[in-house]
Coordinates of C-alpha atoms and ligand atoms in Angstrom, one line a residue:
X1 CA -75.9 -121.1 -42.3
X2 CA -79.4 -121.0 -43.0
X3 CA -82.1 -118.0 -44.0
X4 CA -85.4 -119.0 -43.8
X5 CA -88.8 -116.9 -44.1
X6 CA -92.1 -118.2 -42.9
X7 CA -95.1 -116.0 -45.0
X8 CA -99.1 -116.5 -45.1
X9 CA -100.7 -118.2 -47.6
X10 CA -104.3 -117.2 -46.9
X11 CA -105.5 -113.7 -46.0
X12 CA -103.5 -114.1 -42.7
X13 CA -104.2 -115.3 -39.1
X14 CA -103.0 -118.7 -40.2
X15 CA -101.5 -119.7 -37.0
X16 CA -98.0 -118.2 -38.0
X17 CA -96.8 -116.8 -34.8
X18 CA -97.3 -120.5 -33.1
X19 CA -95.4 -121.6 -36.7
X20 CA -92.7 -119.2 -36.2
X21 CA -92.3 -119.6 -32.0
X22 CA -92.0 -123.3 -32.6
X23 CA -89.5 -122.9 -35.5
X24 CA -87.3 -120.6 -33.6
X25 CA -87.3 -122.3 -30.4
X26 CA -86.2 -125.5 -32.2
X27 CA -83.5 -124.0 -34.5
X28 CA -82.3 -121.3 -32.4
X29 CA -81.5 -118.6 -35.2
X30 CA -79.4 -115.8 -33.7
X31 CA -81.7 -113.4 -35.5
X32 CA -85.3 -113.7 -36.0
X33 CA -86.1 -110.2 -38.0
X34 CA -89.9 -109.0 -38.7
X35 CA -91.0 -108.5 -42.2
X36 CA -94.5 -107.3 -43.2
X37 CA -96.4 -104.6 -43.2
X38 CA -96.7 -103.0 -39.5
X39 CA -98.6 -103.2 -36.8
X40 CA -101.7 -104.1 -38.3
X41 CA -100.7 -107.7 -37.7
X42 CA -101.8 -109.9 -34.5
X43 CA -99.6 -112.9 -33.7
X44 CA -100.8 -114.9 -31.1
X45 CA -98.1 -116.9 -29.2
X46 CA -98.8 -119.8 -26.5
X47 CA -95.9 -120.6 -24.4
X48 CA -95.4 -122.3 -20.8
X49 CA -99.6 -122.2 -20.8
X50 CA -99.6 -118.3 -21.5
X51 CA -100.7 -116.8 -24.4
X52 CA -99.4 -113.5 -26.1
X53 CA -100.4 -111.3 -28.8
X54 CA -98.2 -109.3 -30.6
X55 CA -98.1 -106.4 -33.1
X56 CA -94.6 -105.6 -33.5
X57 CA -92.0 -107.5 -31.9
X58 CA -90.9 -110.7 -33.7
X59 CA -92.5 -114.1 -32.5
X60 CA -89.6 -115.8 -31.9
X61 CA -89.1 -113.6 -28.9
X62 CA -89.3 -116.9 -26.7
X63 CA -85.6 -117.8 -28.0
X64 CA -83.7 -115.4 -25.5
X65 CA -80.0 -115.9 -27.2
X66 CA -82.4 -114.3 -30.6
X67 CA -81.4 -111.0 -31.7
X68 CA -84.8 -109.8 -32.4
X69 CA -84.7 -107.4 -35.6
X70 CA -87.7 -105.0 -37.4
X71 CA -86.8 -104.6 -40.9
X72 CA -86.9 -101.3 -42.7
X73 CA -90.0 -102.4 -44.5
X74 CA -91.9 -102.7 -42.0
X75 CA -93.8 -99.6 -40.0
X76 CA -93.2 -98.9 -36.8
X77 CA -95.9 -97.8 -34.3
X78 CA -93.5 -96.5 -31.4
X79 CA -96.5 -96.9 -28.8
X80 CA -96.9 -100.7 -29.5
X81 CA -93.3 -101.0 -29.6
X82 CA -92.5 -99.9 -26.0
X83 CA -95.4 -101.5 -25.0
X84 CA -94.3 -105.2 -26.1
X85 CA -91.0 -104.2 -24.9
X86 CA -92.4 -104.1 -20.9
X87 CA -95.0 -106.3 -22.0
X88 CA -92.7 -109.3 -22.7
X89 CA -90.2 -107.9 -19.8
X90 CA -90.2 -111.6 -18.9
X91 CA -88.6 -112.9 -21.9
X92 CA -85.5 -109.9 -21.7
X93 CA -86.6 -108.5 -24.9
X94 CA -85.2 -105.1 -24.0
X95 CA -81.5 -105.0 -25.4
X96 CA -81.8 -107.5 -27.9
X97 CA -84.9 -105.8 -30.3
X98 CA -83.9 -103.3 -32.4
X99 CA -85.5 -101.5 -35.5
X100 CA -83.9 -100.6 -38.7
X101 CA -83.3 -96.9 -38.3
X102 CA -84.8 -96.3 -41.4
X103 CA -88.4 -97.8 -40.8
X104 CA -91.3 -95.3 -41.0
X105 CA -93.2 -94.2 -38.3
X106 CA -97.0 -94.1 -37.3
X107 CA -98.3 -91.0 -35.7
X108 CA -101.0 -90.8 -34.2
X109 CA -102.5 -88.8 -37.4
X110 CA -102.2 -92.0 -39.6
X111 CA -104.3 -94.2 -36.8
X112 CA -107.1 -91.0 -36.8
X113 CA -107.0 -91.0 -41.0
X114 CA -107.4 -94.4 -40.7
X115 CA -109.8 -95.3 -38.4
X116 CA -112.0 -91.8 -40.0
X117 CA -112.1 -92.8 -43.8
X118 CA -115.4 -94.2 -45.1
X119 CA -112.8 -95.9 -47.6
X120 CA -110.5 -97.6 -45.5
X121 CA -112.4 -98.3 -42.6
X122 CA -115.4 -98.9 -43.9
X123 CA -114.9 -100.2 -47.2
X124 CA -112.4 -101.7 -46.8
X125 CA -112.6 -102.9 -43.4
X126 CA -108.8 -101.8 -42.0
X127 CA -107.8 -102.6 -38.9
X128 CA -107.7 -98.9 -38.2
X129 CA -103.5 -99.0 -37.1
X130 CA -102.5 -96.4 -39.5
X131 CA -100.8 -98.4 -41.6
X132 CA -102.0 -96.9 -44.8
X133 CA -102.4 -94.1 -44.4
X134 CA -98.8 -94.2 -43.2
X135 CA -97.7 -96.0 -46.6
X136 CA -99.0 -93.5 -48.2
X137 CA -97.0 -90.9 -46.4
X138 CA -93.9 -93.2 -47.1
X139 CA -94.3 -92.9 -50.7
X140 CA -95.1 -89.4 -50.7
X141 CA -92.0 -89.3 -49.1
X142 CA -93.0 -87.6 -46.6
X143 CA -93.2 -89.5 -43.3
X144 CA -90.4 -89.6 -40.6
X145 CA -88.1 -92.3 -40.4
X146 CA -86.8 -94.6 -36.9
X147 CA -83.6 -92.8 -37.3
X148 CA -85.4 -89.2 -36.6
X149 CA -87.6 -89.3 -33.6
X150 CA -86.2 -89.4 -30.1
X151 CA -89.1 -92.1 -28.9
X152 CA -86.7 -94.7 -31.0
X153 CA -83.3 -93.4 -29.7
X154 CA -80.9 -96.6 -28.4
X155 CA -83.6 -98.5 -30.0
X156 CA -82.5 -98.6 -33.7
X157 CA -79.7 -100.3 -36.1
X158 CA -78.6 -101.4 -39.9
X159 CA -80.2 -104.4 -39.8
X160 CA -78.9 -105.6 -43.2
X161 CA -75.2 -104.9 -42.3
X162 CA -76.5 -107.1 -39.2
X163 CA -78.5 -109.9 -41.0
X164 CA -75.9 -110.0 -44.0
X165 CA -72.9 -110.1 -41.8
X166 CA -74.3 -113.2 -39.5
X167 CA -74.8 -115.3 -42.8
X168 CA -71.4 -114.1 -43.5
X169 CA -70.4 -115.4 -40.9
X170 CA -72.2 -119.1 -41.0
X171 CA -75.0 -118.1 -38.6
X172 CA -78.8 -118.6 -38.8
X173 CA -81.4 -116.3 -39.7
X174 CA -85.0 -116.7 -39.3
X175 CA -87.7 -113.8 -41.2
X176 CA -91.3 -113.9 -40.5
X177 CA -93.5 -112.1 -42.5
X178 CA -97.0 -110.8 -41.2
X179 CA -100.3 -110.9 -42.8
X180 CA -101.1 -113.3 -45.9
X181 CA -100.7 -113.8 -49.4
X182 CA -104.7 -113.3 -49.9
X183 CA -103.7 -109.2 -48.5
X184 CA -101.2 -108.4 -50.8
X185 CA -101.3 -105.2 -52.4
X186 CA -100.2 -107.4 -55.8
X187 CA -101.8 -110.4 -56.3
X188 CA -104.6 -110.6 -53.5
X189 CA -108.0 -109.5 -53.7
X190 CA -107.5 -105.9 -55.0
X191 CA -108.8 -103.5 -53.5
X192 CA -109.4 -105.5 -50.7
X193 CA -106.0 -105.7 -49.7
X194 CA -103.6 -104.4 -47.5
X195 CA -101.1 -101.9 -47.9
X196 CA -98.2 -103.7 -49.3
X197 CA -97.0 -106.7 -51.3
X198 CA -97.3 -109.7 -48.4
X199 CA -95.0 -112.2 -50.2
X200 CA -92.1 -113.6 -49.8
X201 CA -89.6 -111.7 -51.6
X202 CA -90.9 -108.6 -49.7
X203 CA -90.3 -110.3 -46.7
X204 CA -86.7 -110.2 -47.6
X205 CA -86.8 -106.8 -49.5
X206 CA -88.0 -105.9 -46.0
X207 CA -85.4 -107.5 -44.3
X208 CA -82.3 -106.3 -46.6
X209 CA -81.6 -109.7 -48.3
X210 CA -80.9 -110.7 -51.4
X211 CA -83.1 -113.2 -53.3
X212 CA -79.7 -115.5 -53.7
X213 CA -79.1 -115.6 -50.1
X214 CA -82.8 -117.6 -48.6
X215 CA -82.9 -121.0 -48.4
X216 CA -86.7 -122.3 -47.5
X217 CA -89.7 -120.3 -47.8
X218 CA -92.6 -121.9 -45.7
X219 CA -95.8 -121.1 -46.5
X220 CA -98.6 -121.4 -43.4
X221 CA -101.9 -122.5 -44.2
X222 CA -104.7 -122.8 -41.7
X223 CA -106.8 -126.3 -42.8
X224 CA -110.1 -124.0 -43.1
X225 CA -109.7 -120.0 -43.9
X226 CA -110.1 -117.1 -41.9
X227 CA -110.5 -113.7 -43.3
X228 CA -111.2 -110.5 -41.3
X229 CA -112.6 -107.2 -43.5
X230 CA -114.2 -106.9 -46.6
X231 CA -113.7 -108.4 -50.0
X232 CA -113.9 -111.6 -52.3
X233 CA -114.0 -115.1 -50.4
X234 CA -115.0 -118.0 -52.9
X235 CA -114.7 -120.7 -50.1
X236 CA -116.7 -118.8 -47.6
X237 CA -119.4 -120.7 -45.5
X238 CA -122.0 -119.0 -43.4
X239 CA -121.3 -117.9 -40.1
X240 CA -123.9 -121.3 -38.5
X241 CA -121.8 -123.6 -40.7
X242 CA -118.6 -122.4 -38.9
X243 CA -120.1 -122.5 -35.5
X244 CA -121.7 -126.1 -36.3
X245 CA -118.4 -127.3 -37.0
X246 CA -116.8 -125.2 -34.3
X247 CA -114.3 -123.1 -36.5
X248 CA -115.7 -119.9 -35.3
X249 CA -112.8 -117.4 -34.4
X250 CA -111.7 -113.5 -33.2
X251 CA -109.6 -111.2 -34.5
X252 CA -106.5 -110.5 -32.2
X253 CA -106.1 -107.0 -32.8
X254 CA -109.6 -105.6 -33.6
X255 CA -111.5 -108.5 -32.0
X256 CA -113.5 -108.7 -35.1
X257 CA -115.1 -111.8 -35.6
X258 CA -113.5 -113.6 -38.7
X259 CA -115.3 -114.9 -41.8
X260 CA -114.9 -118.4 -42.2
X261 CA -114.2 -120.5 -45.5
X262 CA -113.0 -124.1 -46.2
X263 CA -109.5 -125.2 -47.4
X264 CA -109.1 -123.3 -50.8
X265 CA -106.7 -125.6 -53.1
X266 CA -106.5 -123.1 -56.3
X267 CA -105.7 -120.1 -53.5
X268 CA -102.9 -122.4 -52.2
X269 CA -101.8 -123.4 -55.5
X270 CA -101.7 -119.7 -56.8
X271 CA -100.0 -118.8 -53.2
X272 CA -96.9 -121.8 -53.4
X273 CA -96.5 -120.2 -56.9
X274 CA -96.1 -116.8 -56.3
X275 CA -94.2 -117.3 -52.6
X276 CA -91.8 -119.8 -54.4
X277 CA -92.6 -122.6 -51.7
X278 CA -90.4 -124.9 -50.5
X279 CA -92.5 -126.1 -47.8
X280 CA -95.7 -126.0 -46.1
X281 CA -97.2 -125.5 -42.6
X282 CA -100.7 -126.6 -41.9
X283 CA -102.4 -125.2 -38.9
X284 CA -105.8 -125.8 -36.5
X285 CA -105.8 -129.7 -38.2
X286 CA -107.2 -130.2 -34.5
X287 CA -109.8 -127.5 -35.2
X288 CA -110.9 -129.2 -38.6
X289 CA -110.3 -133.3 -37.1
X290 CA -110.6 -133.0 -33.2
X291 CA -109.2 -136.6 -32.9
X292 CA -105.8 -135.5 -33.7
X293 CA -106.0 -132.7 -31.3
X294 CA -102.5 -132.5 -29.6
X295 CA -100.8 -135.6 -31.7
X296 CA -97.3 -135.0 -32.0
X297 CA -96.7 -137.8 -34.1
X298 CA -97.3 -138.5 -38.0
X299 CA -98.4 -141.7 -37.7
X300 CA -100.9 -141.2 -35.0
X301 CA -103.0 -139.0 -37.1
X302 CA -106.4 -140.4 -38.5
X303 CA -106.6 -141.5 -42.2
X304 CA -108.4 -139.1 -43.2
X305 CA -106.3 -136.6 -42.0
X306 CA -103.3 -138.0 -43.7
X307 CA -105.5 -138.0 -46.7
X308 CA -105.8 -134.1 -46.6
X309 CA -102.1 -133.1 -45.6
X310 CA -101.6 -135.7 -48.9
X311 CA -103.7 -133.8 -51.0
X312 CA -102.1 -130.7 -49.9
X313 CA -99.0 -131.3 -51.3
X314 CA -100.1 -133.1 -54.2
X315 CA -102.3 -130.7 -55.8
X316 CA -99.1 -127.7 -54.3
X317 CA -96.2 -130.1 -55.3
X318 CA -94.8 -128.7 -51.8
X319 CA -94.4 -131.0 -49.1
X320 CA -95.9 -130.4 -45.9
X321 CA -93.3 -130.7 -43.0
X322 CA -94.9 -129.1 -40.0
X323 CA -98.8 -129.8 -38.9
X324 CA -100.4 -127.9 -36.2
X325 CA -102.3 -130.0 -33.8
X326 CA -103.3 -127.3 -31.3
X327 CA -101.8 -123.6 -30.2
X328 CA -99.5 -124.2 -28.2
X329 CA -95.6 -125.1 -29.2
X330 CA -95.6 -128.9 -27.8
X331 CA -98.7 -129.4 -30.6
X332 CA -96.7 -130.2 -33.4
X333 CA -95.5 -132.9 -35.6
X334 CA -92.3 -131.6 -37.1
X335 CA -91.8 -133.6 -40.8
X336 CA -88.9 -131.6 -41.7
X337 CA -86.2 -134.4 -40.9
X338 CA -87.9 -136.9 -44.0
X339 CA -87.0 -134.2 -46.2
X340 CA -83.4 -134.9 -45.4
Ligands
GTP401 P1 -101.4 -112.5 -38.4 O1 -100.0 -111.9 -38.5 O2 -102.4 -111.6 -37.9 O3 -101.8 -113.1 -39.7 O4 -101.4 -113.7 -37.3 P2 -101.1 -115.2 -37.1 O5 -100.9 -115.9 -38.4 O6 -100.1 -115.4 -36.0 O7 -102.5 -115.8 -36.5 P3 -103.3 -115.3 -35.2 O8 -102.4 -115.5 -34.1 O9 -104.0 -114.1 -35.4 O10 -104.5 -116.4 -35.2 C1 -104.3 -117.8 -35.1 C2 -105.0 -118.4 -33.9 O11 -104.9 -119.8 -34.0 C3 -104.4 -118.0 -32.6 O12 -105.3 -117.9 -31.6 C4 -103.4 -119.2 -32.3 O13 -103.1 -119.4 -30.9 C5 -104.2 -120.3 -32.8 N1 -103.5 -121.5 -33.3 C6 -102.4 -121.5 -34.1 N2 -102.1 -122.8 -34.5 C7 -103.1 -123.6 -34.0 C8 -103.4 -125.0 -34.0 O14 -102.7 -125.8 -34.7 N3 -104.5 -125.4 -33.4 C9 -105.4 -124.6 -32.7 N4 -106.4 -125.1 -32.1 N5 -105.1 -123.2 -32.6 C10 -104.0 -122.8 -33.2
IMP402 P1 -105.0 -102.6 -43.1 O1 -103.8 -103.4 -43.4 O2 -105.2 -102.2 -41.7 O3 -105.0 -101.4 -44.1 O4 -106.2 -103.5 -43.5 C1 -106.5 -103.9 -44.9 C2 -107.1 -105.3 -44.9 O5 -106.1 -106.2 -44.5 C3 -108.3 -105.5 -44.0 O6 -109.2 -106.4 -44.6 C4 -107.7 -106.1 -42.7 O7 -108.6 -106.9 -42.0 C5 -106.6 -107.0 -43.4 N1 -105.5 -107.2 -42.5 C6 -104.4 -106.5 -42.3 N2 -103.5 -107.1 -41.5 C7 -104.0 -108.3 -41.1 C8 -103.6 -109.4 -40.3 O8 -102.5 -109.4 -39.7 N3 -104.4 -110.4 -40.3 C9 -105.6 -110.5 -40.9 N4 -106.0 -109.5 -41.7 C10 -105.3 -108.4 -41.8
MG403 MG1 -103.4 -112.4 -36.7

């Protein structure tokens, strides 16, 4: 029985949905349950040479035998969420993807708040979903809950009962968390931040687990930084340094193009600190080192790539166990086993 949660380290869009497809394809949880904040996330998941984004529905979708859970922390959009449900028809999603019946809803007033505030919007640069605005509501107490609204009907459950019974019960669970440790409401880059604590023991707040019952917490680091919106960025380079060393990337939601920044050691540090790291996954190496593009094994890797994934851990004292060597699940060199 294992319970695993895979969180951001940066300020998102670290490559977790390709972490968390290749995680759950390998390991085959029976439930892979959504943490996070809402659907102001975009995953991005490359599978059989097709590439999906998603908002709401768990990553790990591409493991059909998954029971595919949104905890009551996290907001639920129901327009996105029927929408990935047809969307990802292909992968059976209906029947197996619940939400917990007490998640709070976005209405379509929360998206127009959003999108119409000088301070969010603008300031702050939101990705205009609702989702504060619709926090706000939740602690006003005010908003409506899964349980209430007919759009969610045959589409909720008790997803702690669920997740607590299958460790009960010796089975695997897998939580992804959404968004990055640079976004959290608590210790990122206040007020530039997002509408809720991003780390790890939210994820499993979110979730309805106890602290006692997770096993590793893996941190995902992309080996430059991406951030999208406003607010503080000490590694940041100009937009001509990024697209000289072809870094340069898009937001999957808003399609904003992301500020780029170099590896940040004291905002990984700070992050395996707070997250309680037990492991690390480093993403787009390929993007950084184009020799290792693809390289599924350790020791193919250039020097001076093994000199960076070295540093990593040395300066985190957190061993890196997965490295991403391009988007799609077959580009990866899975450490984990030398933990052993
Ligand atoms: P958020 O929940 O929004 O933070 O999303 P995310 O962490 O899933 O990241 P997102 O999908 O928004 O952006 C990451 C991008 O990098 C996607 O286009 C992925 O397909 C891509 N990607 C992930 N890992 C790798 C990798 O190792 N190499 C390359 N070249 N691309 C990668
Ligand atoms: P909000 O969460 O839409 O209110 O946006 C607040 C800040 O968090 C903005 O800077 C967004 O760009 C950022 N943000 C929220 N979710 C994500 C995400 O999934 N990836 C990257 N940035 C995000
Ligand atoms: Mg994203």
């Amino acid at each position: 029985m294992t319970c695993n949660i895979l969180v951001g380290g940066g300020w998102g869009d670290e490559g977790k949905g390709k972490c968390i497809t290749y995680l759950c394809y390998q390991d085959k949880p029976e439930i892979i349950a959504r943490a996070g904040v809402g659907p102001n996330a975009g995953h991005s998941v490359e599978f059989n040479g097709e590439k999906y984004g998603l908002r709401m529905i768990p990553s790990g979708f591409v493991h059909t035998g998954a029971r595919l859970l949104i905890g009551a922390g996290v907001l639920v959009d129901p327009r996105v969420f029927h929408h990935e449900l047809d969307y990802l028809n292909k992968y059976k999603v209906k029947g197996r993807t619940f939400a917990d019946y007490r998640c709070a809803i976005i209405e379509e007033e929360h998206k127009e708040q959003d999108k119409g505030s000088d301070h969010l919007y603008k300031k702050i640069g939101s990705t205009g979903t609702g989702c504060g605005p619709a926090n706000r509501d939740r602690a006003l107490r005010t908003i409506k809950l899964a349980g209430d609204i007919e759009s969610m009907e045959g589409y909720t459950a008790d997803v702690p009962l669920e997740v607590n019974t299958a460790l009960d019960e010796g089975r695997d669970v897998f939580i992804e968390g959404s968004q990055g440790f640079g976004l959290s409401l608590y210790y990122g880059t206040y007020p530039f931040v997002t509408s809720k604590d991003t780390t790890a023991s939210s994820a499993a707040a979110d979730i309805g687990v106890g602290p006692t019952r997770i096993d590793d917490v893996i941190v995902v680091f992309k080996s430059y930084i991406t951030r999208v919106g406003e607010g503080p960025f000490p590694s940041e380079i100009t937009q001509d340094a990024a697209e000289e060393m072809d870094i340069e990337e898009y937001g999957t939601v808003t399609g904003r193009r992301r500020r780029v920044g170099l590896f940040d050691m004291d905002l990984a540090r700070e992050s395996c600190m707070i997250n309680g790291a037990t492991q690390i996954a480093l993403t787009c190496v390929d993007r950084l080192y184009p020799s290792c593009e693809r390289v599924t094994e350790y020791s193919d890797l250039s020097g001076e790539v093994k000199k960076f994934v070295q540093e990593i851990q040395d300066e985190t004292k957190v061993p890196v166990t997965i490295i991403s060597t391009g988007p799609d699940l077959t580009d990866t060199i899975d450490l984990r086993d030398e933990l052993m």
